[in-house]
Short mmCIF file of C-alpha atoms and ligand atoms in Angstrom, two decimals:
data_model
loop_
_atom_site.label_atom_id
_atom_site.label_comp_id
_atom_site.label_asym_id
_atom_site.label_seq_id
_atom_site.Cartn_x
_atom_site.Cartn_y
_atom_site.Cartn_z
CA UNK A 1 -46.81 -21.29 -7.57
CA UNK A 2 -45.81 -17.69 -7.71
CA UNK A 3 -42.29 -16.59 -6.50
CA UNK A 4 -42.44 -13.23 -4.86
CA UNK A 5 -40.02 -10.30 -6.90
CA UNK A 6 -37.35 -11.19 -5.04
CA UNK A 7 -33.55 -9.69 -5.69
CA UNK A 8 -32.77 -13.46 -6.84
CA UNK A 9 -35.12 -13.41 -9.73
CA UNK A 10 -35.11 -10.72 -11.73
CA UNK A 11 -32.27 -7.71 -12.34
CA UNK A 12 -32.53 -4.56 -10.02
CA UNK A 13 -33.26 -1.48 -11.17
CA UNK A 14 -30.79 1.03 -10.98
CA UNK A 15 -32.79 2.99 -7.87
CA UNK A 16 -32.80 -0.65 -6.29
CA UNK A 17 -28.74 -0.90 -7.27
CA UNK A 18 -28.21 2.53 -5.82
CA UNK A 19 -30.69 2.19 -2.73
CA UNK A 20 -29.36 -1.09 -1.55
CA UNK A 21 -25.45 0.24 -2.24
CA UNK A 22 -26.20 2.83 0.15
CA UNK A 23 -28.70 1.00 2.93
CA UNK A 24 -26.99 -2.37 3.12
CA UNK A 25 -23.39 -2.16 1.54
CA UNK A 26 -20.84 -0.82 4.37
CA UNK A 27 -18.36 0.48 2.70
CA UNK A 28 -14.42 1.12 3.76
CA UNK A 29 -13.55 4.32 5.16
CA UNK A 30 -16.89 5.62 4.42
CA UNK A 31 -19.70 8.00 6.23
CA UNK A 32 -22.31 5.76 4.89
CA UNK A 33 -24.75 8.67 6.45
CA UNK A 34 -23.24 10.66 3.95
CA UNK A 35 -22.44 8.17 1.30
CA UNK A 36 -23.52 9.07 -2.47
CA UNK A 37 -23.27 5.38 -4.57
CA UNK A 38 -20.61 5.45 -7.47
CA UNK A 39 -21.06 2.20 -8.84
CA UNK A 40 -18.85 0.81 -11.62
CA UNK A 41 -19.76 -1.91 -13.86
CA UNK A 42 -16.93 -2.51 -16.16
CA UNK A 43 -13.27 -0.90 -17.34
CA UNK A 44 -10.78 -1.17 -19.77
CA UNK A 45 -7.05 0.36 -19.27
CA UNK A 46 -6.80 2.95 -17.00
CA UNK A 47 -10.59 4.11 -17.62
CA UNK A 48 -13.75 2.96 -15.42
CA UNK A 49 -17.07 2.73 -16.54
CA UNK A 50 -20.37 3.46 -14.07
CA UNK A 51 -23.75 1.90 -14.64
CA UNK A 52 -25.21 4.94 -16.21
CA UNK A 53 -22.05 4.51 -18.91
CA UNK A 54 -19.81 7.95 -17.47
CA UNK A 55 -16.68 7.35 -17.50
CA UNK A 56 -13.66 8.12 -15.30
CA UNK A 57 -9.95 8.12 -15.69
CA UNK A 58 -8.21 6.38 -12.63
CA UNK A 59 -6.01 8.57 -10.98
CA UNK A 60 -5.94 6.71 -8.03
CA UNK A 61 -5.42 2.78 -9.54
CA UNK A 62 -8.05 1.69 -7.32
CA UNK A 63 -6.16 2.70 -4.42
CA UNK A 64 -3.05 1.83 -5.42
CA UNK A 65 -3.71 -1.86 -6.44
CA UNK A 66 -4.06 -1.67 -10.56
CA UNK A 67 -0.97 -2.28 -12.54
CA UNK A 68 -1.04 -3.06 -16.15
CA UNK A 69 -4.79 -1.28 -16.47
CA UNK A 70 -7.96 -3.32 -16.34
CA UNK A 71 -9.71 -6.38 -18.60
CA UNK A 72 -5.82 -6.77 -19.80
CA UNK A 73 -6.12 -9.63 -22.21
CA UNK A 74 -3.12 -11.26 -20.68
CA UNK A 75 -4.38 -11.22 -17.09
CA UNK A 76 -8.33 -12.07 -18.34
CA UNK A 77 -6.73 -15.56 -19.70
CA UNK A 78 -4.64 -16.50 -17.03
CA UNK A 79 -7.47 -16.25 -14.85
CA UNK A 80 -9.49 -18.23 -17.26
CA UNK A 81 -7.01 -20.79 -17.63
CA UNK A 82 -6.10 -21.62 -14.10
CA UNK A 83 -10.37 -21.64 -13.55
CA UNK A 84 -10.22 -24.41 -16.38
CA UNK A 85 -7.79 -26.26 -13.74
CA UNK A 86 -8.65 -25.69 -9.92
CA UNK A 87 -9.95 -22.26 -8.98
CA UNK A 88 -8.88 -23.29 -5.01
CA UNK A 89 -6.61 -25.68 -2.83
CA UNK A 90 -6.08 -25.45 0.51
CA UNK A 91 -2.16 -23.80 1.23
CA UNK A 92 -2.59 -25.54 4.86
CA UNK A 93 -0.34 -28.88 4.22
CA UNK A 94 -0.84 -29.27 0.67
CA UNK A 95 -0.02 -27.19 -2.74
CA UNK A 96 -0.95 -26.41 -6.65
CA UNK A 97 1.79 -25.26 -9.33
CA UNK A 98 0.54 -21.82 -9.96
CA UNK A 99 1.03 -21.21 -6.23
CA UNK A 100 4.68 -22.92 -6.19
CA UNK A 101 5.81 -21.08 -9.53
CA UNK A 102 4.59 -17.73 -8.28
CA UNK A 103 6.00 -18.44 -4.78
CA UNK A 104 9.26 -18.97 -6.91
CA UNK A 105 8.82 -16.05 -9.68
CA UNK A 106 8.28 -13.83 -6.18
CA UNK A 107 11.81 -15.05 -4.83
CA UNK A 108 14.01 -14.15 -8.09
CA UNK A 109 12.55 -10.73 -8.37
CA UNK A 110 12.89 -10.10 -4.69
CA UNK A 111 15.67 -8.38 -3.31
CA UNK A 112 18.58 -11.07 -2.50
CA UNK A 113 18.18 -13.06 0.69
CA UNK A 114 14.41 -13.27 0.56
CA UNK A 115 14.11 -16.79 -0.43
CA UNK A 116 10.83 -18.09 1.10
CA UNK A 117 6.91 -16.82 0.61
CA UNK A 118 4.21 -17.51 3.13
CA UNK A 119 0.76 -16.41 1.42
CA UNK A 120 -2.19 -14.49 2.74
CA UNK A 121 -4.86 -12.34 1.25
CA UNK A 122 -4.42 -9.06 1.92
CA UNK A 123 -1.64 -6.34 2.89
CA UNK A 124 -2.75 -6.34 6.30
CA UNK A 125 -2.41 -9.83 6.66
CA UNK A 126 0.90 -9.88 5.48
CA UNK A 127 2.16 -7.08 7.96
CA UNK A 128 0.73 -9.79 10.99
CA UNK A 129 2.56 -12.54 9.29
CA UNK A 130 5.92 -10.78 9.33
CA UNK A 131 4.93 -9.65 13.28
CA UNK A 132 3.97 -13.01 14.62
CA UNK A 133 7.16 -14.51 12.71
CA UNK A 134 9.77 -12.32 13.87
CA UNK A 135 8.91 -12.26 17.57
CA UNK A 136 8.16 -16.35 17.19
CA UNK A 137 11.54 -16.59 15.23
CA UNK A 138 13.41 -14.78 18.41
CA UNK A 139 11.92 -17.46 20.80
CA UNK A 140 12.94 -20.68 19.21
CA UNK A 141 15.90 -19.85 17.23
CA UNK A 142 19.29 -21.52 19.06
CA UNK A 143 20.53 -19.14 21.18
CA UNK A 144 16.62 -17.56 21.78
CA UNK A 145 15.79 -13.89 22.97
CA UNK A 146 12.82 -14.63 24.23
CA UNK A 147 12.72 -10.46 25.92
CA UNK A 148 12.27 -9.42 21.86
CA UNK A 149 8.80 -8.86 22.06
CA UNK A 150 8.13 -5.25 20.82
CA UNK A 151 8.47 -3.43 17.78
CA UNK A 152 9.10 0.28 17.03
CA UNK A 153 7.27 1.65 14.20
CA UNK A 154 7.44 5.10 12.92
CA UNK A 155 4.63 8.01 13.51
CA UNK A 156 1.66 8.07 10.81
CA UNK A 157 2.81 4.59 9.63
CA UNK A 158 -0.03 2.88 8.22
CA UNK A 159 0.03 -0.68 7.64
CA UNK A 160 -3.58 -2.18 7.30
CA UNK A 161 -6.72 -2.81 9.45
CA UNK A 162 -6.29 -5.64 11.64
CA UNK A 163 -5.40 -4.96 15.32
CA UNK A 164 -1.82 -6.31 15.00
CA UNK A 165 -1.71 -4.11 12.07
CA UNK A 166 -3.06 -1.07 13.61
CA UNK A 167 -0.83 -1.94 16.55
CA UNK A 168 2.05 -0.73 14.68
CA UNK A 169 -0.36 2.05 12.97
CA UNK A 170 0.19 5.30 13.90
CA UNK A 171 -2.42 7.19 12.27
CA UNK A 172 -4.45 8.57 14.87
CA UNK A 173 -7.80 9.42 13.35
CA UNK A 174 -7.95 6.03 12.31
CA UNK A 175 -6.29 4.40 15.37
CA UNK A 176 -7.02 6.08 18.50
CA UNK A 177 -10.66 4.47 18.92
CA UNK A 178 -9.35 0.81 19.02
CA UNK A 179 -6.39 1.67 21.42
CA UNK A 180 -7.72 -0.15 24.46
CA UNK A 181 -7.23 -3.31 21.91
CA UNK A 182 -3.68 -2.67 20.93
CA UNK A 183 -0.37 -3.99 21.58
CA UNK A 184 2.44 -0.86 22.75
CA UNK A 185 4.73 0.16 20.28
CA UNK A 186 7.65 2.21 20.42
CA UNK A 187 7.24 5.08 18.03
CA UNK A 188 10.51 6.90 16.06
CA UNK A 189 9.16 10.03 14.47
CA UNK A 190 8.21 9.80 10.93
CA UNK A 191 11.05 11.24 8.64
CA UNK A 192 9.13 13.61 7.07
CA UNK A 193 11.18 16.08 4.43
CA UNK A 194 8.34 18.71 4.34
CA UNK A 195 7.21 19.01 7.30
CA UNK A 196 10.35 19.25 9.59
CA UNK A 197 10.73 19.47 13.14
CA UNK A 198 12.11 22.88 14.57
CA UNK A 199 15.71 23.72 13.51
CA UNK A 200 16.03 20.76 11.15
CA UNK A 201 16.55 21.26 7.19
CA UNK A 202 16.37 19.30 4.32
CA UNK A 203 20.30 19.09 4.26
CA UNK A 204 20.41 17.29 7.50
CA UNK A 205 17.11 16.12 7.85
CA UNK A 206 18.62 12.36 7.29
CA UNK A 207 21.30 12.76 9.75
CA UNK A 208 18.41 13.85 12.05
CA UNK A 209 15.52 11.57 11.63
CA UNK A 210 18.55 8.38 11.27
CA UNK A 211 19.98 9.86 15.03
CA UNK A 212 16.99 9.43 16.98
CA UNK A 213 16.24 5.87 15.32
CA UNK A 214 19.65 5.43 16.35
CA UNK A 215 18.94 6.60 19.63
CA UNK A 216 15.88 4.44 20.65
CA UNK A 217 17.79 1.62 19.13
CA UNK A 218 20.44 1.55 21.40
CA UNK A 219 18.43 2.18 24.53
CA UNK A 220 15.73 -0.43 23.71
CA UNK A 221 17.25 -3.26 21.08
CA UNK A 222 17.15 -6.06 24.14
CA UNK A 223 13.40 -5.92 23.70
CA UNK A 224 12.95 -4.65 20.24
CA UNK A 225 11.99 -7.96 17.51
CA UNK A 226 12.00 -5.67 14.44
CA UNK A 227 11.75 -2.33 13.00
CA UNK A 228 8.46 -1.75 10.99
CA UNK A 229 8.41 0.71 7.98
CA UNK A 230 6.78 1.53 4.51
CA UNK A 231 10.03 2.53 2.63
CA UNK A 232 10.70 5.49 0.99
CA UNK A 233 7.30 6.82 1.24
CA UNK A 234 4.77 6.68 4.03
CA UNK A 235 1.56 6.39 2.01
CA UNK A 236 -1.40 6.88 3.62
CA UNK A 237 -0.27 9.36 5.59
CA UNK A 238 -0.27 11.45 3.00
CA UNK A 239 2.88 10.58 0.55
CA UNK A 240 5.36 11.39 3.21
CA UNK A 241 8.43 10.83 1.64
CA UNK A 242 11.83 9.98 3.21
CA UNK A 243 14.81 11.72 2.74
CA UNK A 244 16.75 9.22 0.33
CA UNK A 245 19.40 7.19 2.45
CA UNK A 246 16.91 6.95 5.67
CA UNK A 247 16.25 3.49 4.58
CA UNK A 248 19.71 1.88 4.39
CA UNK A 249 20.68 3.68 7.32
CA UNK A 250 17.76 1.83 9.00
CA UNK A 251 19.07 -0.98 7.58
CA UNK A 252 21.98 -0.77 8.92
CA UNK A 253 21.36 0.06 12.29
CA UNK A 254 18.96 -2.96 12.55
CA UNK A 255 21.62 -5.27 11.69
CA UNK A 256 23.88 -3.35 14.59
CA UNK A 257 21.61 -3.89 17.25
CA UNK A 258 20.47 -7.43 16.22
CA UNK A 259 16.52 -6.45 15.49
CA UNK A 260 14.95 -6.99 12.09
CA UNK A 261 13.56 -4.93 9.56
CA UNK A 262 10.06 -5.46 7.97
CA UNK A 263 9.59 -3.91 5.17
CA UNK A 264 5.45 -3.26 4.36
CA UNK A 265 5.92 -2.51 0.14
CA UNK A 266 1.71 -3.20 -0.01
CA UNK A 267 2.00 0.23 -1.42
CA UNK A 268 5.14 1.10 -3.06
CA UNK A 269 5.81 -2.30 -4.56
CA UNK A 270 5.56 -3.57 -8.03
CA UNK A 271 7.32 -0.17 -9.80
CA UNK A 272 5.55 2.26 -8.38
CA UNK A 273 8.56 3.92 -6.97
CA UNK A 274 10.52 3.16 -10.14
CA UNK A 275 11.88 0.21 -9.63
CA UNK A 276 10.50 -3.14 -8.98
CA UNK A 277 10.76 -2.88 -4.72
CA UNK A 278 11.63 0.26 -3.25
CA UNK A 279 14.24 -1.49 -1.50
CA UNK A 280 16.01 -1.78 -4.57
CA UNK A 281 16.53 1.84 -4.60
CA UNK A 282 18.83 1.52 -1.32
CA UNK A 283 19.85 -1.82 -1.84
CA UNK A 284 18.15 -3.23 1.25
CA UNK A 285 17.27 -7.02 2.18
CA UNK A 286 14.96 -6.50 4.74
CA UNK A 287 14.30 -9.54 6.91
CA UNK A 288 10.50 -9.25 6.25
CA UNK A 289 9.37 -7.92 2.80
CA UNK A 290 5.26 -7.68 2.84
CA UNK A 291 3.49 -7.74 -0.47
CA UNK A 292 0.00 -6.88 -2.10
CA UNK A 293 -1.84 -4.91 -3.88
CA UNK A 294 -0.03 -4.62 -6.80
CA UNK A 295 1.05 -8.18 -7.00
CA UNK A 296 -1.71 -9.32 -8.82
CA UNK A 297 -2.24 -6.31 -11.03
CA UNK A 298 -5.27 -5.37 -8.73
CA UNK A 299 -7.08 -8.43 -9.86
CA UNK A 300 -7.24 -10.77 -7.06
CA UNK A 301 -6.62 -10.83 -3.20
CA UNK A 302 -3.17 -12.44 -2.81
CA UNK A 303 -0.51 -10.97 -0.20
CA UNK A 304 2.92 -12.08 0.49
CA UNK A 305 5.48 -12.01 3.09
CA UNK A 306 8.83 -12.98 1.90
CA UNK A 307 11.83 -13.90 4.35
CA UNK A 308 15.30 -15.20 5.21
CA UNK A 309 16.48 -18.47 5.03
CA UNK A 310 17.60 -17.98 8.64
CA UNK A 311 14.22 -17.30 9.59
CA UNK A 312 12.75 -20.29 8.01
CA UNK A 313 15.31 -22.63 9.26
CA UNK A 314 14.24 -21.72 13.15
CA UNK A 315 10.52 -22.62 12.75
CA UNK A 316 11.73 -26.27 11.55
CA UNK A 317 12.03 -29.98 13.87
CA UNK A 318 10.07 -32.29 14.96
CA UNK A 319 6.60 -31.63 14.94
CA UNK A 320 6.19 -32.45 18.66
CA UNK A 321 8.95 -29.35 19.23
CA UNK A 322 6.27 -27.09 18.51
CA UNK A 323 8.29 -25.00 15.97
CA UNK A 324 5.33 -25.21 13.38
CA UNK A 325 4.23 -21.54 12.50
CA UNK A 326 0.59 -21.82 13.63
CA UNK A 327 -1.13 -19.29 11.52
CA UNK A 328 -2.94 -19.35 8.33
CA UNK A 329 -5.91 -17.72 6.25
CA UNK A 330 -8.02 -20.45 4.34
CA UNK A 331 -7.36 -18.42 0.73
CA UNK A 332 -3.67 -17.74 0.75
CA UNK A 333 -1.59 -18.88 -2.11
CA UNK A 334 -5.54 -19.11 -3.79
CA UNK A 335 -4.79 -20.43 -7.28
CA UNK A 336 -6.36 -18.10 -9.39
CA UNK A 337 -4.82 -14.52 -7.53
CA UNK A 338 -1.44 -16.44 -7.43
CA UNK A 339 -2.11 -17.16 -11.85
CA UNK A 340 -3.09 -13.89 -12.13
CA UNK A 341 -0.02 -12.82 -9.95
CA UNK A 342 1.99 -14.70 -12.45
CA UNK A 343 0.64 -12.89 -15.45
CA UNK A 344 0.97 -9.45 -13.71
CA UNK A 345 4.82 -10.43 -13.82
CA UNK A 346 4.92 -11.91 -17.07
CA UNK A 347 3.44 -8.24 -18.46
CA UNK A 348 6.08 -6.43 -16.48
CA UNK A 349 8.81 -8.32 -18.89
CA UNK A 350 6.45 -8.77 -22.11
CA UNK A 351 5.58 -4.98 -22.07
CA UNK A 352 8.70 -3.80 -20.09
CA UNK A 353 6.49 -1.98 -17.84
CA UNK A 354 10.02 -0.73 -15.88
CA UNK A 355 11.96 0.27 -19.14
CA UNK A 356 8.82 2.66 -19.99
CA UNK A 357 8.65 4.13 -16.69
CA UNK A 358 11.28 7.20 -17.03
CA UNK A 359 9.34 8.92 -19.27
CA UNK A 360 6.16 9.06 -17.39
CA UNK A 361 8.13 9.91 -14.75
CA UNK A 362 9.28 12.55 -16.39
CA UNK A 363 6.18 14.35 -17.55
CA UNK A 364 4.57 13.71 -13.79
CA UNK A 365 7.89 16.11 -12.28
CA UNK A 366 7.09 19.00 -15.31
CA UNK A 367 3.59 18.82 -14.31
CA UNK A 368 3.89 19.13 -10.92
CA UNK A 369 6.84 21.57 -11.10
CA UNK A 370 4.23 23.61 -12.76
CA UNK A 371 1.42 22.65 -10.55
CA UNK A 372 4.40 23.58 -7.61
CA UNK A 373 3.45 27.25 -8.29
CA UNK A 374 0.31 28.03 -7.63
CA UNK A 375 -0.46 29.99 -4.35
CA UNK A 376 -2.16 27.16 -2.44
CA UNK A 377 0.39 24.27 -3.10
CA UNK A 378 2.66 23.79 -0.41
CA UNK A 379 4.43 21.45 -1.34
CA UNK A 380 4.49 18.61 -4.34
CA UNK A 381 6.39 15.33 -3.86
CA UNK A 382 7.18 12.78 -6.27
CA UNK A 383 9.00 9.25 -6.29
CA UNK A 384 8.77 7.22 -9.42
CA UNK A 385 5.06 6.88 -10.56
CA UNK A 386 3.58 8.38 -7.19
CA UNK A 387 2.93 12.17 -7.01
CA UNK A 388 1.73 14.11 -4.15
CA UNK A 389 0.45 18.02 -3.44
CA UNK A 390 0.38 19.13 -0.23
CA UNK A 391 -2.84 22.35 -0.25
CA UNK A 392 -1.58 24.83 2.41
CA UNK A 393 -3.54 27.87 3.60
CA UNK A 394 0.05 29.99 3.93
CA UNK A 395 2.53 28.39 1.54
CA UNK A 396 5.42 30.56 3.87
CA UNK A 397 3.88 29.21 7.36
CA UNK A 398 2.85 25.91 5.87
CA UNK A 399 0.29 26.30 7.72
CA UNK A 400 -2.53 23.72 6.61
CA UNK A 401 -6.35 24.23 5.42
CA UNK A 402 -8.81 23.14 8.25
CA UNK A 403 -9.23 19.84 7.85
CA UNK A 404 -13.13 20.33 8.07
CA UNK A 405 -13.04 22.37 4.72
CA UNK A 406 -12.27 19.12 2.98
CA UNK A 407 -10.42 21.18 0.57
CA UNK A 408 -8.64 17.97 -0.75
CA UNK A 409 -11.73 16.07 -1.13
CA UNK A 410 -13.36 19.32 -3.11
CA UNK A 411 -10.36 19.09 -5.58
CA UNK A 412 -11.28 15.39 -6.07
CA UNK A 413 -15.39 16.18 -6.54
CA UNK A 414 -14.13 18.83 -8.70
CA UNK A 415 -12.23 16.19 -11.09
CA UNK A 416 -14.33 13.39 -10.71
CA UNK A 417 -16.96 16.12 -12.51
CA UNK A 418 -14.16 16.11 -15.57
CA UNK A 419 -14.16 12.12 -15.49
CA UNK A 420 -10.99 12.12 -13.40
CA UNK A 421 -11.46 9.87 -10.71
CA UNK A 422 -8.81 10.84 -7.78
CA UNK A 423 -9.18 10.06 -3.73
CA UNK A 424 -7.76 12.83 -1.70
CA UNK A 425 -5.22 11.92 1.98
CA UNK A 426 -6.69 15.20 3.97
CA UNK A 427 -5.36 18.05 2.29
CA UNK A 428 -2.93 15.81 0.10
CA UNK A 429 -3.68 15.35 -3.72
CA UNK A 430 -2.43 12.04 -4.60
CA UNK A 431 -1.52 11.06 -8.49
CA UNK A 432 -1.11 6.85 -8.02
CA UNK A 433 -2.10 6.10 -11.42
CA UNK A 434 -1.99 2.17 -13.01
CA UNK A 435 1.70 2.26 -14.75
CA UNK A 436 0.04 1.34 -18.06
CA UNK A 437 -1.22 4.98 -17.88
CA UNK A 438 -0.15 6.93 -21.33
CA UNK A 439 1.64 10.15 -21.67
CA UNK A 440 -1.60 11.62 -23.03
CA UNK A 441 -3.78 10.04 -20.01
CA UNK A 442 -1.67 11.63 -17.30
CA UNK A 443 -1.57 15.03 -18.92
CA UNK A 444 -5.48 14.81 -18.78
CA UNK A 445 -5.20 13.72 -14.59
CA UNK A 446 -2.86 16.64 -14.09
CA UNK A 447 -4.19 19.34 -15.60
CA UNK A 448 -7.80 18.65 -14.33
CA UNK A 449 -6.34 18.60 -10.96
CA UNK A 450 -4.49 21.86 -11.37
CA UNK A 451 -8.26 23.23 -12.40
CA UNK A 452 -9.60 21.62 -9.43
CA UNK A 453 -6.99 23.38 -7.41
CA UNK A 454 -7.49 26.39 -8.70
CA UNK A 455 -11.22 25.76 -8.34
CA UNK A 456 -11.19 25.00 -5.05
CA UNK A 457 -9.20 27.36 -3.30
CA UNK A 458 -10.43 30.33 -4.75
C1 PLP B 1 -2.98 -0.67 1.80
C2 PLP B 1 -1.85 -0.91 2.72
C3 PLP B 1 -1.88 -1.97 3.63
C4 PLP B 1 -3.11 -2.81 3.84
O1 PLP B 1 -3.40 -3.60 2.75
P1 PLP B 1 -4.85 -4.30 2.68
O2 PLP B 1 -4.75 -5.21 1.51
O3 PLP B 1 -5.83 -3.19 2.50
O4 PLP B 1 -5.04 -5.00 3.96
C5 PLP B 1 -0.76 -2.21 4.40
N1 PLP B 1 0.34 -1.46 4.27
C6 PLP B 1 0.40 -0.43 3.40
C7 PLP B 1 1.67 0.35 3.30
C8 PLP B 1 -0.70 -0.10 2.60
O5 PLP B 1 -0.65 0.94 1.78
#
C-alpha cells in the first residue's frame, strides 16, 4: 500500500521548514503576521548556525539562558550519561541522585540561609512557587498572619508569563490585556538611575527610591507577605539598573517590618552580574531566591526556588494538618536538566568562568564608554557581563525615539545582517552575551552594534 508524502516520512524541504515555522509554529513575543522564520539547526560556542549554514554570533545568549557556549563537550556528556541512567522520575514523593546532588550543589553556592530547593521548569514557575509559599508559610507558621496576603512589587518588574507571575508584572504592554485575571499588587516605583523622577539625582537617588519603599512598608506591612524584585537590574524592562545599595536597604527594611524578600535572579543569576548571585554583591539572603535560565547553561528547562529553613519547617506535621505544600509541575527536578545543571556548575570551577570575568568586563565598559558618545546614545549601563544602550532622540531632554520607529529593533536587523545576532528591549540595545564569549568575540558584537547605531539613526 502506498503511504501518502506525509511530514512523518520523508525530510521537509526547506520552503516546507520555513512555511510551516511561520503558519503553524506560534512563537513567543512574536507578530506571527509579521514573522520572517530564522531557523537554527546547530551551534558551537557562542556562534549559531541556520539551515542555509549563515552564521550568527549570540549577543543575546538565547535570551539570557546560555552560559558556557553551546555543544560544550562537558555539558553534551552529562546529558548523555544521565540518558544512559533514567532520563525522568517523578519529583512528586519520590527522587533520583542527580536531582538530590544538584538540589545540594544549589544550596552551597547559594547565598547563606537558603538551605532547601523546590524544582520547577521554568523562571516563571519559580516566581509562583516563592508566591504561593510565602503567603502559605504566613498562614500556618505558629503564631500565623493569616492578613499577609499581598505583595508589593516594583514598576516594570518582569517576572515571567503565568498570571501569578504577571500579577506581580508591571510591564504594561505586556500586562494590561490580562488585568481582569490578576491578583492587586502594591507597586513601589522602579529605582531607575537614568531615568529619574523630577528633582531627584543620581547622588540621592538611593536615599529616594529606599524612602518611598520605606514608606509603603510601614503603612501596609500587616498585609504585605513579601517584597518581589529582580536585583540589581530590572531586565526586561530594559536593563534598568539600581542604584548600588537599593538592594540591602530592601533587605533590610523587609526584615523591619516582618515581610519577606523574593529575590527573581532568572536573569541575573549564574555570573552574569559578576558574581555568582547578584545578591552576593550586597550580601543579601533573601527569603525566596528564584532560579533559571542560566542554571543549566541554557540546555534544559530546570527552575529553582531556594528558601529558609524557617520556611520549610512551617509546611511540616502530620499529613492530616494539611501543611503539605500542594503544588507541583510533573518535570521539576527532571533528571537530565538537573545533570546538565550539575555540569553547568562543574564548568564554572573547571574553567573558572568567575575568575575570567574581570577582563571581559573590562573591555564591555571601554566599548561602551566609547559607544557612550555618539549623538543618539542616551545612556549606556553596565553590571558585570550585561550591557545596555539606551537610543534617545535628544540626548539633553532624554527624550526617547517613538517607539513605532523600532529604532532598537533596526539596530538589531542591522547586525543580524553582519552575523551578530542581538534582540532589542524598545529602544534599549542589550549586550547579554554567553560568559564563554572571548575578548575577540565581544569586540566583533560591539563594534557592529556601534555601526548599527550609527546606521540607524542617521
Ligand atoms: C525570563 C525571566 C523570567 C521568566 O522565566 P521563564 O523561564 O521564561 O518563565 C522570570 N523572571 C525574570 C527576571 C526573567 O528575566
Amino acid at each position: 500500500m502506498l503511504t501518502p508524502a506525509t511530514s512523518t516520512n520523508r525530510e521537509p524541504s526547506l520552503d516546507e521548514l520555513r512555511q510551516w515555522d511561520r503558519e503553524i509554529v506560534w512563537h513567543a513575543f512574536t507578530q506571527m503576521a509579521e514573522y520572517e522564520p530564522l531557523i537554527f539547526e546547530r551551534a558551537e560556542g557562542c556562534t549559531l548556525t541556520d539551515v542555509e549554514g549563515r552564521q550568527y554570533l549570540d549577543a543575546c545568549a538565547s535570551v539570557w539562558c546560555n552560559v558556557h557556549g553551546h555543544r560544550h563537550p562537558r555539558l553534551d556528556a552529562a546529558l548523555r550519561e544521565q540518558l544512559d541512567k533514567v532520563a525522568h522520575v517523578t519529583s512528586l514523593g519520590s527522587s533520583n541522585p542527580t536531582t538530590i546532588k544538584l538540589a545540594k550543589r544549589l544550596t552551597e553556592i547559594a547565598p547563606a540561609g537558603l538551605e532547601h530547593v523546590f524544582f520547577s521548569d521554568s523562571g516563571a514557575t519559580a516566581v509562583e512557587v516563592a508566591l504561593k509559599m510565602s503567603l502559605q508559610y504566613w498562614r500556618q507558621r505558629t503564631v500565623p498572619r493569616p492578613n499577609k496576603t499581598t505583595y508589593i512589587a516594583l514598576a516594570d518588574a518582569y517576572h515571567g508569563d503565568t498570571l501569578g507571575s504577571v500579577s506581580v508584572g508591571g510591564v504594561a504592554r505586556f500586562h494590561a490585556m490580562f488585568d481582569p485575571l490578576l491578583f492587586p499588587v502594591l507597586r513601589a516605583p522602579a529605582p531607575d538611575t537614568y531615568r529619574l523622577p523630577p528633582g531627584v539625582t543620581r547622588e540621592n537617588a538611593l536615599a529616594h527610591y529606599v524612602r518611598q519603599m520605606e514608606e509603603l512598608l510601614a503603612r501596609e506591612h500587616e498585609r504585605v507577605a513579601a517584597v518581589v524584585i529582580e536585583p540589581l537590574i530590572q531586565a526586561a524592562a530594559g536593563m534598568i539598573m539600581h542604584p548600588p545599595g537599593y538592594l540591602a536597604a530592601v533587605r533590610e527594611l523587609t526584615q523591619k517590618y516582618d515581610v519577606h524578600l523574593i529575590a527573581d535572579e532568572v536573569a541575573v543569576g549564574f555570573g552574569r552580574t559578576g558574581t555568582m548571585f547578584a545578591c552576593q554583591q550586597e550580601l543579601v539572603t533573601p527569603d525566596f531566591l528564584c532560579l533559571a535560565k542560566g542554571l543549566t547553561g541554557g540546555y534544559m528547562p530546570v527552575a529553582a526556588t531556594l528558601t529558609t529553613t524557617e520556611v520549610w519547617n512551617a509546611f511540616l506535621g502530620a499529613y492530616a494538618q494539611s501543611k503539605t505544600f500542594f503544588h507541583g509541575h510533573t518535570y521539576g527536578g527532571n533528571p537530565l536538566g538537573c545533570a546538565v545543571g550539575l555540569a553547568t556548575l562543574d564548568v564554572f570551577e573547571e574553567e573558572q568562568t568567575l575568575a575570567r570575568l574581570p577582563e571581559k568586563i573590562e573591555r564591555l565598559a571601554e566599548h561602551l564608554a566609547r559607544i557612550s558618545q555618539h549623538p543618539h546614545v542616551g545612556d549606556v549601563r553596565q553590571r558585570g557581563l550585561i550591557g545596555a544602550i539606551e537610543l534617545v532622540r535628544d540626548r539633553q531632554t532624554r527624550e526617547p525615539f517613538p517607539w513605532e520607529q523600532k529604532r532598537g529593533m533596526a539596530v538589531c536587523d542591522y547586525a543580524r545582517g553582519q552575523g551578530v545576532l542581538a534582540r532589542p528591549l524598545g529602544s534599549v540595545l542589550v549586550i547579554f552575551p554567553p560568559l564563554s564569549i572571548t575578548l575577540a568575540e565581544l569586540d566583533r558584537i560591539c563594534t557592529t552594534l556601534e555601526a548599527g547605531i550609527v546606521a540607524a539613526t542617521e
